[in-house]
Short mmCIF file of C-alpha atoms and ligand atoms in Angstrom, two decimals:
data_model
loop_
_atom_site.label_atom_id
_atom_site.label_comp_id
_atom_site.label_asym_id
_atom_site.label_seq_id
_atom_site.Cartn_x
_atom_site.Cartn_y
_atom_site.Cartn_z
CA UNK A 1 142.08 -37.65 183.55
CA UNK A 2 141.34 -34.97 181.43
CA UNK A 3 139.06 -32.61 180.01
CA UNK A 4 138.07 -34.45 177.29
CA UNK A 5 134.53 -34.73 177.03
CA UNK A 6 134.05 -37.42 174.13
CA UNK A 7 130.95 -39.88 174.32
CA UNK A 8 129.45 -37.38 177.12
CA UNK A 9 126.02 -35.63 176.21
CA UNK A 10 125.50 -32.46 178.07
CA UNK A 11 122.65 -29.99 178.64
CA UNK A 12 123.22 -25.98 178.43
CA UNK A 13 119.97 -24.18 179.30
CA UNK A 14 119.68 -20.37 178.27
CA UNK A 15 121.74 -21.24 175.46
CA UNK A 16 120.84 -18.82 172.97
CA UNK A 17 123.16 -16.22 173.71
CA UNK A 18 125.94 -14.60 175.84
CA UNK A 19 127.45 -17.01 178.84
CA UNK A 20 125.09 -20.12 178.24
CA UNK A 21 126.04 -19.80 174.00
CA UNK A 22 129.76 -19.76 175.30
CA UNK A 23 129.02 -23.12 177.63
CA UNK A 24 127.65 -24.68 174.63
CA UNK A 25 130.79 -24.06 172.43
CA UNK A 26 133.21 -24.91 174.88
CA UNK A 27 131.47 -28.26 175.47
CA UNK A 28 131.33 -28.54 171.98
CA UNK A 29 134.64 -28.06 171.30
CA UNK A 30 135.53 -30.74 174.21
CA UNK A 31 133.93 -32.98 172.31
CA UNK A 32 130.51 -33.37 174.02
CA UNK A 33 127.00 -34.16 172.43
CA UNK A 34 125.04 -31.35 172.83
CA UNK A 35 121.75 -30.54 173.69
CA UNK A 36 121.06 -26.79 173.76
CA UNK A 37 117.90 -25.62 175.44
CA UNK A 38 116.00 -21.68 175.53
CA UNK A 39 112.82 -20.05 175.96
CA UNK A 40 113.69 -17.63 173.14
CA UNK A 41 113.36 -19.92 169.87
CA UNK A 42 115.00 -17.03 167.83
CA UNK A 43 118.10 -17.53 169.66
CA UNK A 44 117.99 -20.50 170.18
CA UNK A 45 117.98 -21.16 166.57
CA UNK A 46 120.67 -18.93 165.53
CA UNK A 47 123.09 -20.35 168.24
CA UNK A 48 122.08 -24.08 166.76
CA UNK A 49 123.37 -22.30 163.57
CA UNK A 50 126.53 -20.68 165.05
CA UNK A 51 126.98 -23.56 166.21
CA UNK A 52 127.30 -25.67 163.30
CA UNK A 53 129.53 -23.00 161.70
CA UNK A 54 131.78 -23.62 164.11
CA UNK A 55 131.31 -27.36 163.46
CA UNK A 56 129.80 -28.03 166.24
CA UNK A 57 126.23 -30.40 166.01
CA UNK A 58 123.69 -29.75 168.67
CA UNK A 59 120.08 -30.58 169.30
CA UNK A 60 117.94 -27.17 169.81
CA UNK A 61 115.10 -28.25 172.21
CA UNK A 62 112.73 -25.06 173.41
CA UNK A 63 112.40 -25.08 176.89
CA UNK A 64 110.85 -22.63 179.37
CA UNK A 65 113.14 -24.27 182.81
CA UNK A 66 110.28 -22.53 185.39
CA UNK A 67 107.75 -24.98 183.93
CA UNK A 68 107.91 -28.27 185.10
CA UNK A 69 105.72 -29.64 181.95
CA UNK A 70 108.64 -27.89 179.57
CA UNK A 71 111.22 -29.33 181.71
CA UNK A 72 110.51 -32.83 181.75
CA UNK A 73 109.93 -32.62 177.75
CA UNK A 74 113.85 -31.29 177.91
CA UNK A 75 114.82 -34.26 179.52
CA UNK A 76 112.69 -36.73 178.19
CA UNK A 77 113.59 -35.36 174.15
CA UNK A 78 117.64 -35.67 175.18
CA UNK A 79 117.24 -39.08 176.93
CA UNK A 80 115.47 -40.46 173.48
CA UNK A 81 117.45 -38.52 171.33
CA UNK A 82 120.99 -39.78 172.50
CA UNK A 83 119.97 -42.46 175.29
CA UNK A 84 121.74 -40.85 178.36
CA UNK A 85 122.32 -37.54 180.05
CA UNK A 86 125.82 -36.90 181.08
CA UNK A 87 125.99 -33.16 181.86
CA UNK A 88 123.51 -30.78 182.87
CA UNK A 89 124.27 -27.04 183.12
CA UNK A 90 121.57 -24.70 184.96
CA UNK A 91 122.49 -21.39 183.45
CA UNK A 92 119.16 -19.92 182.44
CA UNK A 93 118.71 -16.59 184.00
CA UNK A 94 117.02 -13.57 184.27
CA UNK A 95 118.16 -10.49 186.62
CA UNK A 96 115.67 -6.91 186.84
CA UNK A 97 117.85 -4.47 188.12
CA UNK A 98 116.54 -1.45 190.24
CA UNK A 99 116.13 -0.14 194.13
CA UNK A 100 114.49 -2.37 196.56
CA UNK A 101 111.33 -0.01 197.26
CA UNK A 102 110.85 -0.59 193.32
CA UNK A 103 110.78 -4.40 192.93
CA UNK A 104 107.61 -5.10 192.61
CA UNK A 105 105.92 -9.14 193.26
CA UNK A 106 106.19 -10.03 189.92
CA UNK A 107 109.95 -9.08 189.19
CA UNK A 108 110.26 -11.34 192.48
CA UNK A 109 108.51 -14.02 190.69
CA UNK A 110 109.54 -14.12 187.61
CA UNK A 111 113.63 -13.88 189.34
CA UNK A 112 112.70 -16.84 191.81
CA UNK A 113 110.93 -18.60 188.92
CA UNK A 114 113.03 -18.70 186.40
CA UNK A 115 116.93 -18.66 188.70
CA UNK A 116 115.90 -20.75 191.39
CA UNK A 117 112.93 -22.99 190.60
CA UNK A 118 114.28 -23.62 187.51
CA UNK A 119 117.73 -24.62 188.81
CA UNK A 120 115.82 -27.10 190.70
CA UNK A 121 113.36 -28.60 188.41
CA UNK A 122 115.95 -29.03 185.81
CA UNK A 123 118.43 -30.96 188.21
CA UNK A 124 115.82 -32.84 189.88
CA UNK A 125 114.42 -34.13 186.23
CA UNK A 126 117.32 -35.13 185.19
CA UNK A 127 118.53 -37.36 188.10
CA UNK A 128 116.75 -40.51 187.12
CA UNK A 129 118.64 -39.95 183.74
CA UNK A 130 121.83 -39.69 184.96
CA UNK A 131 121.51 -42.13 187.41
CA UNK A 132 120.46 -45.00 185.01
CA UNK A 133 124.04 -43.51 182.92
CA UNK A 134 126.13 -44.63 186.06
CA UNK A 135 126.28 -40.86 187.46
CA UNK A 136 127.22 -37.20 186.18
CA UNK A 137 127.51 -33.55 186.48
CA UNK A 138 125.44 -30.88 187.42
CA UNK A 139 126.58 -27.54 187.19
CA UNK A 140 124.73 -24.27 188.48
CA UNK A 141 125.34 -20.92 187.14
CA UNK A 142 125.49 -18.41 190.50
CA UNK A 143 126.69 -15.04 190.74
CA UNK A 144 129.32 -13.35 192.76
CA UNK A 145 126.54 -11.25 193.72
CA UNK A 146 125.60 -13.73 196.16
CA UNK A 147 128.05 -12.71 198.86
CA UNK A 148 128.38 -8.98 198.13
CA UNK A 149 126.56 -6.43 196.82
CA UNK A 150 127.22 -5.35 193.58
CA UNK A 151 124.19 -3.06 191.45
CA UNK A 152 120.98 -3.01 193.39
CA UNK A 153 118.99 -6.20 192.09
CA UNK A 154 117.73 -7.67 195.25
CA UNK A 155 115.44 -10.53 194.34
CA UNK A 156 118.14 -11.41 191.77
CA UNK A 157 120.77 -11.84 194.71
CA UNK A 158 118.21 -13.93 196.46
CA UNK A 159 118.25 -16.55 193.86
CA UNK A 160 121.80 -16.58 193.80
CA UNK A 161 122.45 -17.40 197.17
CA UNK A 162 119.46 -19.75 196.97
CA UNK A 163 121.58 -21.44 194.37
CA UNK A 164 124.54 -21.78 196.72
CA UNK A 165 122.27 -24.02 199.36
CA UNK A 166 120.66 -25.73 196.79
CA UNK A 167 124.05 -26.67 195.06
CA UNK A 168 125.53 -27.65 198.57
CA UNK A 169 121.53 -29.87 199.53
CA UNK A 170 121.67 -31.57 196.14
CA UNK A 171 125.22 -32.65 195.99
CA UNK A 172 125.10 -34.45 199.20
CA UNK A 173 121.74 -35.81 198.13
CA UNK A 174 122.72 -37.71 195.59
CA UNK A 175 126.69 -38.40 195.72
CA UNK A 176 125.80 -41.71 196.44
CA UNK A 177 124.15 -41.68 192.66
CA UNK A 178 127.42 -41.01 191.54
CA UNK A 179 126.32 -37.28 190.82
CA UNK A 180 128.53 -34.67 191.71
CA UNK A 181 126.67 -30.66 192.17
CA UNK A 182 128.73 -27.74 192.07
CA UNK A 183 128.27 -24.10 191.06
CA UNK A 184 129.92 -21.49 189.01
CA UNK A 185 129.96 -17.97 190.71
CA UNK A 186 131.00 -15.64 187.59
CA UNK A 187 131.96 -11.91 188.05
CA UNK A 188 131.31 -9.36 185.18
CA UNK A 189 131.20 -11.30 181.98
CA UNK A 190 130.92 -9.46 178.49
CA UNK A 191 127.87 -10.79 177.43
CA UNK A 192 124.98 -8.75 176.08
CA UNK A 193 123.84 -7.66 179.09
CA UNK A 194 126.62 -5.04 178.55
CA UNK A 195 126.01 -4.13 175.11
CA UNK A 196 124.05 -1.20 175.87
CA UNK A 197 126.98 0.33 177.71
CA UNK A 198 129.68 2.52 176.03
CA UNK A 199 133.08 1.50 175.39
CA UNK A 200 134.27 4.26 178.24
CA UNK A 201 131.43 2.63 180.92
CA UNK A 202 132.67 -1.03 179.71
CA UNK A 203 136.28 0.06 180.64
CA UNK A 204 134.73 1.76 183.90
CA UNK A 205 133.61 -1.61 184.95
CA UNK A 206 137.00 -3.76 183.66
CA UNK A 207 138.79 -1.50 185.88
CA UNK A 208 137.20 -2.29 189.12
CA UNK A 209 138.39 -6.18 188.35
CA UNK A 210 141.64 -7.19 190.18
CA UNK A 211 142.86 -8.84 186.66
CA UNK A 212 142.10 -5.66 184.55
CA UNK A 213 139.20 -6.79 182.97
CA UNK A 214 135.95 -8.22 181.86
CA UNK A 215 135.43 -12.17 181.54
CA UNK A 216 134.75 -13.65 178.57
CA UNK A 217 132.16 -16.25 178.28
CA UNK A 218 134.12 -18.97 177.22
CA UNK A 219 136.34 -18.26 181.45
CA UNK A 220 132.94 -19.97 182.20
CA UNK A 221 132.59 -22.41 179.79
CA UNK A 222 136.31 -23.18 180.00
CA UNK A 223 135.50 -23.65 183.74
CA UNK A 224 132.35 -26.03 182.95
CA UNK A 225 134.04 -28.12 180.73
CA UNK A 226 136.50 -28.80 183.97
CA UNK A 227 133.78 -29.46 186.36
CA UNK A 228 132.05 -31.68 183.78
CA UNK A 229 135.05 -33.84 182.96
CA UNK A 230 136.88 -36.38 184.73
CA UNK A 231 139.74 -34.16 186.08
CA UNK A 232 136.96 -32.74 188.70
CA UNK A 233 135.98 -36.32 189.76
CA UNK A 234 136.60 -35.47 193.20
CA UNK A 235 134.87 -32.09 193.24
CA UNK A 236 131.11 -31.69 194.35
CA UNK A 237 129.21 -28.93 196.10
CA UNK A 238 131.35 -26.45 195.42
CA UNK A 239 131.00 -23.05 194.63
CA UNK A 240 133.77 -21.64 192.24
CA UNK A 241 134.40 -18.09 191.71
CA UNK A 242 135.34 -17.09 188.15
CA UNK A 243 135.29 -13.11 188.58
CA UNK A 244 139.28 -12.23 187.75
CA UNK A 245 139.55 -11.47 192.00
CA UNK A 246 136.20 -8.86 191.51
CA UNK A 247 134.64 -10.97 194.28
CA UNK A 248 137.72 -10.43 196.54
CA UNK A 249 137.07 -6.47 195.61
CA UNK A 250 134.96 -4.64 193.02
CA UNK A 251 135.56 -0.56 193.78
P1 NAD B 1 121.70 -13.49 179.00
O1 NAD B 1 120.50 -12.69 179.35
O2 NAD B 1 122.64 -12.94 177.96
O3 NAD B 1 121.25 -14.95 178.51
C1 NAD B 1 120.34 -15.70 179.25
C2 NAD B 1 119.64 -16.70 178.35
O4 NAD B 1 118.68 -17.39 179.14
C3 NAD B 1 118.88 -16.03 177.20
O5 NAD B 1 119.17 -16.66 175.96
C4 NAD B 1 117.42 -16.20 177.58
O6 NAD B 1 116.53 -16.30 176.47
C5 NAD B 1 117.47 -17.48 178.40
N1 NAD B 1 116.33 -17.62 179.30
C6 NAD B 1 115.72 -16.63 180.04
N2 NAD B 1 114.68 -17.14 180.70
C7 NAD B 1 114.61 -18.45 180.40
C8 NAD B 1 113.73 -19.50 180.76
N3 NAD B 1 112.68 -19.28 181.56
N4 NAD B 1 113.96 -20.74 180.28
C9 NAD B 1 115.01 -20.98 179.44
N5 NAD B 1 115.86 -20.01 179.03
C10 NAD B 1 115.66 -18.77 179.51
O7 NAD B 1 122.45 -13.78 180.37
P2 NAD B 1 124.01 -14.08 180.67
O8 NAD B 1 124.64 -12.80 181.02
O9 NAD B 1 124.57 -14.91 179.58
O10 NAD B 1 123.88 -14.94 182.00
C11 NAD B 1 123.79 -16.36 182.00
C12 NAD B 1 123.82 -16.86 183.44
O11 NAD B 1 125.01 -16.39 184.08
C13 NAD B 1 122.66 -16.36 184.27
O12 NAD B 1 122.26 -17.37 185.19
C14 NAD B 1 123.26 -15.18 185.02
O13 NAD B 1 122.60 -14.89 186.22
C15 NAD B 1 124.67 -15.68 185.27
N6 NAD B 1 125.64 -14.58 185.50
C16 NAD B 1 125.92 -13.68 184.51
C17 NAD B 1 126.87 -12.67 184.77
C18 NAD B 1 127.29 -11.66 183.70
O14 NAD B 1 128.11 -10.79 184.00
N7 NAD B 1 126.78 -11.74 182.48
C19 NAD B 1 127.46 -12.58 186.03
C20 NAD B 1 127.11 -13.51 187.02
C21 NAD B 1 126.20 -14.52 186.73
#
């Protein structure tokens, strides 16, 4: 077996940019048929084009994943579009960083919403898909923020470790659909989330990493390809840190 992802067709949500953009190419470049899915049509239109430059074809379908109505036109626009859903990867996000006594109820929403309920309305729409395909992968984007604190972003966290159970519920759910769950925890990934910061505060950060520095989106996608392909046929509800060791210790 091996990470060849021919004759597969695979969904990346919050594909426009940064970690979910990275997915997308690395499927791509395995050979997958790609659907890529975001709430931002600007982005999403310029990483169709990207894309392509890279000659890579994908379908750009706009989809908000913390509405179910949006959701089920995701799945039901791939299913037509190529017949079968292979691969599914929940890595839509949003995080609002700043002290507890400052998160107000609708940065807890809108975190919960989009991280968590999405997570689940996505994989849950496209089980009947997958199913009638003979089985496939889902794959849940986490954080390593889940299991220790890293920047004060509390309801964030919460939706992270939500993610963990929810990986762990699903993929004994429906293993006997031949549908394996797992999750990718990532560290600090250059992505633009850090393009605000200067080069010295960048550095700051790639020091506190065991391996000397940031990840790059495509140590995710690299890993999603893996847990999407054959060669992690065995694998299901795990949770797989990809943080260079930051997990293990980020000071
Ligand atoms: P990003 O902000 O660069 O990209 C997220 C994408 O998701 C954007 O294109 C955005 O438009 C899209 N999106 C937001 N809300 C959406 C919605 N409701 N429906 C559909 N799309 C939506 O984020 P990123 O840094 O690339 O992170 C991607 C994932 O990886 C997130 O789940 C994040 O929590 C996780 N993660 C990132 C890091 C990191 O260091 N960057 C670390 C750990 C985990």
């Amino acid at each position: 077996m091996d990470n060849n992802l021919e004759n597969q067709v695979a969904i990346v949500t919050g594909a426009g940019q940064g970690i979910g953009f990275g997915i997308a190419r690395c499927l791509g470049r395995a050979g997958a048929q790609l659907v890529v899915a975001d709430v931002n049509q600007e982005r999403l239109d310029s990483a169709t084009v990207a894309l392509g430059e890279m000659g890579i074809d994908a379908l750009a379908i706009a989809c908000d994943v913390a509405d179910q109505q949006s959701v089920n036109d995701l799945m039901a626009g791939a299913s037509n579009a190529f017949g079968r859903i292979d691969v599914l990867v929940n890595n839509a996000g949003v995080i609002v960083v700043k002290p507890i006594d400052e998160q107000s109820e609708s940065d807890w929403d809108r975190v919960i919403d989009i991280n968590l309920k999405g997570t689940f309305l996505c994989a849950q729409a496209v089980l009947d898909p997958m199913a009638a395909g003979g089985g496939g992968s889902i794959i849940n984007l986490c954080s390593m923020s889940a299991y220790g604190f890293t920047t004060p972003h509390l309801p964030y966290t919460a939706s992270k470790a939500g993610i963990i159970g929810l990986t762990r519920d699903f993929a004994v759910e429906v293993a006997d659909r031949q549908i394996r769950v797992n999750a990718i925890a990532p560290g600090p990934i250059e992505t633009p989330m850090f393009d605000g910061l200067s080069q010295a505060q960048k550095d700051a950060h790639a020091a506190k990493v065991p391996l000397k520095r940031l990840g790059h989106p495509d140590d995710i996608g690299n890993t999603a390809v893996f847990l999407a392909s054959g060669a992690a046929a065995f694998i299901t509800g795990a949770v797989i840190p990809v943080t260079g060791g930051a997990d293990l210790k980020y000071s």
